[in-house]
Amino acid sequence: MNSVAFLLIAIITLAGALAAAALPRLIHAALSLVVAFVGVAASFFLLGAEFVGLVQVFVYVGAVAVLIVFTILLTRREVTGERGINWGGAIVALAVFGGLLWTILKTKSLALPAPQIEPLTVKRIGEALMTNYVWPLQCVGLVLTAALIGALVLVMEEKREEK
Amino acid sequence: MDPTLQLFLIISTALFSIGLLAALSRRHAIFILIGIELMLAAANLNFIAFWRFGPPPQQPTGVLVAIFSIAIAAAEAAVGLALVIAIYRHYHTTSVDKLDHLKG
């Protein structure tokens, strides 16, 4: 693993996430979220999980980001009346960050280098999905179908009443 | 120096805290969803990092959990955004401060 690449990816990811959390305009935040997701996918590649990185790019950058942008466009009429930052939320987030950081830095056994591993091929993932994980796979398929039908019903209901 | 597990955990902690900040401090419903997505991405990063730094021989368990979690996150985003659109049609607002009709 390359430490320069790691540093670059970390900076891009955190900058994108901070912009997504702090920018006042919603559409800018959604586009910064794409940057953060690309950074997370790049760190998946760096960690040797190429398939998950690709899935991350397809699902998040391809689908979820487009979904968010569409929702912003559909609900745009409102002028966002954000009254500054909510300090309670900032304090809670900082406290969580501080606590977790203290725990991570205190745990000495976490400072281990990466072991040598055989590369995780798509063939191995596919075999695992089709043998040991076939029931979770079917359940996730069911959940996805139910969620998408539910989303459609939620959005369509109002239209039916209007007619 | 090669990046250690600690560095990846610190990055994912920072990502999680930024997501929490967005979810707690913004009033627009879509910003809250963006924060939740950031927190889910941080959790996935943790799964992959612990899988990568685990002792060999490795089972692909961490990778599979991350894949399932991405699928569930996609379902969650679809339902959440549909809820935002439905609420917007009813109340013509997406600010969570104004959606206090259940408060009594």
XYZ file of C-alpha atoms in Angstrom:
267
model
C 0.000 0.000 0.000
C 1.239 3.395 -0.976
C 1.274 6.035 1.726
C 1.204 8.952 -0.741
C -1.910 7.522 -2.354
C -3.401 6.982 1.089
C -2.770 10.589 2.109
C -4.251 11.903 -1.131
C -7.342 9.707 -0.825
C -7.826 10.661 2.814
C -7.641 14.391 2.026
C -10.061 14.101 -0.907
C -12.540 11.994 1.065
C -12.569 14.205 4.136
C -12.681 17.429 2.105
C -15.645 16.112 0.104
C -17.428 14.985 3.263
C -16.836 18.299 5.028
C -18.094 20.207 2.006
C -21.161 17.945 1.860
C -21.891 18.649 5.516
C -21.164 22.374 5.573
C -22.059 23.905 2.214
C -25.224 26.012 2.391
C -26.498 25.176 -1.105
C -28.065 21.737 -1.318
C -26.964 20.969 -4.869
C -23.338 21.815 -4.044
C -23.522 19.515 -1.027
C -24.886 16.676 -3.165
C -22.040 17.061 -5.667
C -19.455 17.157 -2.858
C -21.019 13.961 -1.548
C -20.090 12.372 -4.898
C -16.466 13.421 -4.307
C -16.526 11.846 -0.841
C -17.999 8.612 -2.241
C -15.340 8.446 -4.941
C -12.722 8.872 -2.207
C -14.227 6.015 -0.191
C -14.272 3.830 -3.318
C -10.608 4.700 -3.940
C -9.698 3.624 -0.428
C -11.535 0.329 -1.064
C -9.288 -0.123 -4.102
C -6.267 0.717 -1.967
C -7.301 -1.910 0.581
C -7.499 -4.587 -2.094
C -11.284 -4.907 -2.284
C -11.651 -3.903 -5.921
C -15.097 -5.410 -6.341
C -16.542 -3.444 -3.425
C -14.925 -0.300 -4.813
C -16.642 -0.872 -8.144
C -19.960 -1.579 -6.428
C -19.504 1.613 -4.427
C -18.976 3.631 -7.609
C -21.941 2.015 -9.368
C -24.404 2.234 -6.493
C -23.429 5.467 -4.755
C -21.975 7.618 -7.504
C -24.256 6.163 -10.147
C -27.581 5.678 -8.408
C -27.799 7.315 -4.983
C -26.221 10.613 -6.069
C -28.538 10.857 -9.077
C -31.491 10.058 -6.803
C -30.479 12.839 -4.404
C -30.036 15.340 -7.229
C -33.457 14.411 -8.638
C -35.058 14.874 -5.229
C -33.394 18.276 -4.884
C -34.741 19.292 -8.287
C -38.255 18.065 -7.392
C -38.351 19.942 -4.074
C -36.479 23.027 -5.138
C -39.224 25.611 -4.882
C -38.516 26.227 -1.223
C -35.884 28.796 -0.312
C -33.703 27.084 2.266
C -33.896 29.057 5.472
C -30.907 27.595 7.263
C -30.297 29.708 10.327
C -26.615 29.138 10.856
C -25.134 26.021 12.352
C -26.709 24.112 15.206
C -24.058 24.075 17.898
C -25.578 21.186 19.834
C -25.070 18.868 16.870
C -21.520 20.126 16.365
C -20.664 19.492 20.011
C -22.113 15.962 19.924
C -20.230 15.159 16.698
C -16.979 16.527 18.139
C -17.470 14.539 21.345
C -18.055 11.323 19.369
C -14.985 12.028 17.238
C -12.842 12.772 20.280
C -13.968 9.677 22.146
C -13.446 7.333 19.211
C -10.080 8.917 18.343
C -8.881 8.560 21.937
C -9.905 4.891 21.966
C -8.223 4.177 18.620
C -4.991 5.916 19.584
C -4.941 4.210 22.965
C -5.323 0.694 21.520
C -1.763 -0.300 20.663
C -2.718 -3.536 18.889
C -4.375 -1.533 16.097
C -1.059 -0.139 14.828
C -0.338 -3.203 12.735
C 0.870 -3.218 9.143
C -1.064 -4.956 6.409
C -0.366 -8.681 6.047
C 0.321 -10.238 2.688
C -2.881 -11.693 1.273
C -3.840 -13.479 -1.876
C -5.894 -11.126 -4.056
C -9.639 -11.379 -3.584
C -10.969 -12.233 -7.019
C -14.553 -11.783 -8.171
C -14.631 -15.580 -8.597
C -14.102 -16.083 -4.870
C -16.767 -13.507 -3.985
C -19.202 -15.123 -6.397
C -18.541 -18.579 -4.996
C -19.085 -17.325 -1.435
C -22.299 -15.524 -2.468
C -23.652 -18.653 -4.147
C -22.753 -21.114 -1.373
C -22.532 -19.829 2.199
C -24.324 -16.537 1.614
C -27.119 -17.570 -0.688
C -29.860 -16.930 1.913
C -28.629 -13.433 2.804
C -28.398 -12.725 -0.910
C -32.019 -13.749 -1.482
C -33.151 -11.744 1.553
C -31.334 -8.646 0.325
C -32.980 -9.099 -3.057
C -36.382 -9.291 -1.369
C -35.647 -6.219 0.776
C -34.515 -4.229 -2.266
C -37.633 -5.168 -4.239
C -39.923 -4.333 -1.321
C -38.119 -1.037 -0.681
C -38.323 0.053 -4.316
C -42.011 -0.870 -4.583
C -42.606 0.962 -1.301
C -40.785 4.046 -2.588
C -42.906 4.010 -5.747
C -46.131 3.678 -3.737
C -45.075 6.521 -1.428
C -44.408 8.872 -4.317
C -47.404 7.881 -6.437
C -50.140 8.028 -3.805
C -50.608 11.778 -3.803
C -50.945 11.841 -7.574
C -53.812 9.360 -7.479
C -55.711 11.536 -4.992
C -55.332 14.613 -7.126
C -57.083 13.067 -10.109
C 5.761 4.115 6.052
C 2.828 2.035 4.990
C -0.604 3.033 6.266
C -1.617 0.981 9.276
C -5.049 -0.119 10.420
C -5.060 2.784 12.857
C -4.899 5.358 10.059
C -7.835 3.822 8.231
C -9.837 3.744 11.456
C -9.047 7.412 12.081
C -10.221 8.317 8.565
C -13.423 6.378 9.010
C -13.991 7.961 12.441
C -13.604 11.407 10.905
C -16.001 10.474 8.113
C -18.532 9.173 10.646
C -18.302 12.316 12.763
C -18.781 14.546 9.722
C -21.850 12.494 8.814
C -23.152 12.822 12.357
C -22.553 16.579 12.214
C -24.536 16.818 8.979
C -27.364 14.658 10.345
C -27.655 16.537 13.634
C -27.005 20.154 12.742
C -28.798 20.659 9.418
C -32.526 21.273 9.194
C -33.106 20.250 5.606
C -34.284 16.621 5.328
C -32.020 15.871 2.362
C -28.983 17.037 4.347
C -29.905 14.546 7.062
C -30.040 11.773 4.456
C -26.632 12.887 3.137
C -25.261 12.617 6.681
C -26.689 9.116 7.069
C -25.102 8.064 3.779
C -21.742 9.402 4.975
C -22.023 7.425 8.210
C -22.863 4.245 6.258
C -19.821 4.781 4.029
C -17.651 5.130 7.154
C -19.017 1.834 8.505
C -18.247 0.109 5.191
C -14.714 1.482 5.285
C -14.317 -0.043 8.750
C -15.526 -3.445 7.552
C -13.101 -3.460 4.617
C -10.184 -2.209 6.732
C -10.681 -4.871 9.399
C -11.005 -7.515 6.684
C -7.769 -6.381 5.017
C -5.761 -6.281 8.230
C -7.103 -9.530 9.652
C -4.759 -12.484 10.036
C -4.443 -14.687 6.935
C -5.907 -16.932 5.561
C -8.827 -14.599 5.101
C -12.410 -15.467 4.434
C -14.168 -12.823 2.287
C -16.628 -12.152 5.130
C -15.855 -8.454 5.592
C -16.192 -7.811 1.877
C -19.537 -9.593 1.733
C -20.883 -7.670 4.722
C -19.852 -4.443 2.975
C -21.634 -5.506 -0.222
C -24.842 -6.327 1.655
C -24.596 -3.079 3.571
C -24.270 -1.120 0.321
C -27.410 -2.853 -0.990
C -29.361 -2.001 2.181
C -28.070 1.587 2.019
C -29.379 1.891 -1.536
C -32.822 0.700 -0.403
C -32.717 3.135 2.514
C -31.809 6.045 0.244
C -34.650 5.222 -2.165
C -37.276 5.031 0.599
C -35.896 8.101 2.400
C -35.942 10.269 -0.683
C -39.434 9.051 -1.569
C -40.523 10.090 1.926
C -38.958 13.527 1.403
C -40.904 13.960 -1.847
C -44.163 12.760 -0.241
C -43.694 15.142 2.714
C -42.882 17.991 0.364
C -46.118 17.407 -1.528
C -48.136 17.488 1.683
C -46.534 20.374 3.567
C -44.586 22.210 0.836
C -41.504 22.186 3.017
C -38.572 19.886 3.629
C -37.343 21.590 6.776
C -37.547 19.151 9.661
C -38.168 22.012 12.092
C -41.619 22.600 10.618
C -42.597 18.919 10.646
C -43.682 18.772 14.280
C -47.339 17.806 13.857
C -46.928 14.682 15.992
C -45.550 16.712 18.881
C -48.985 17.229 20.402
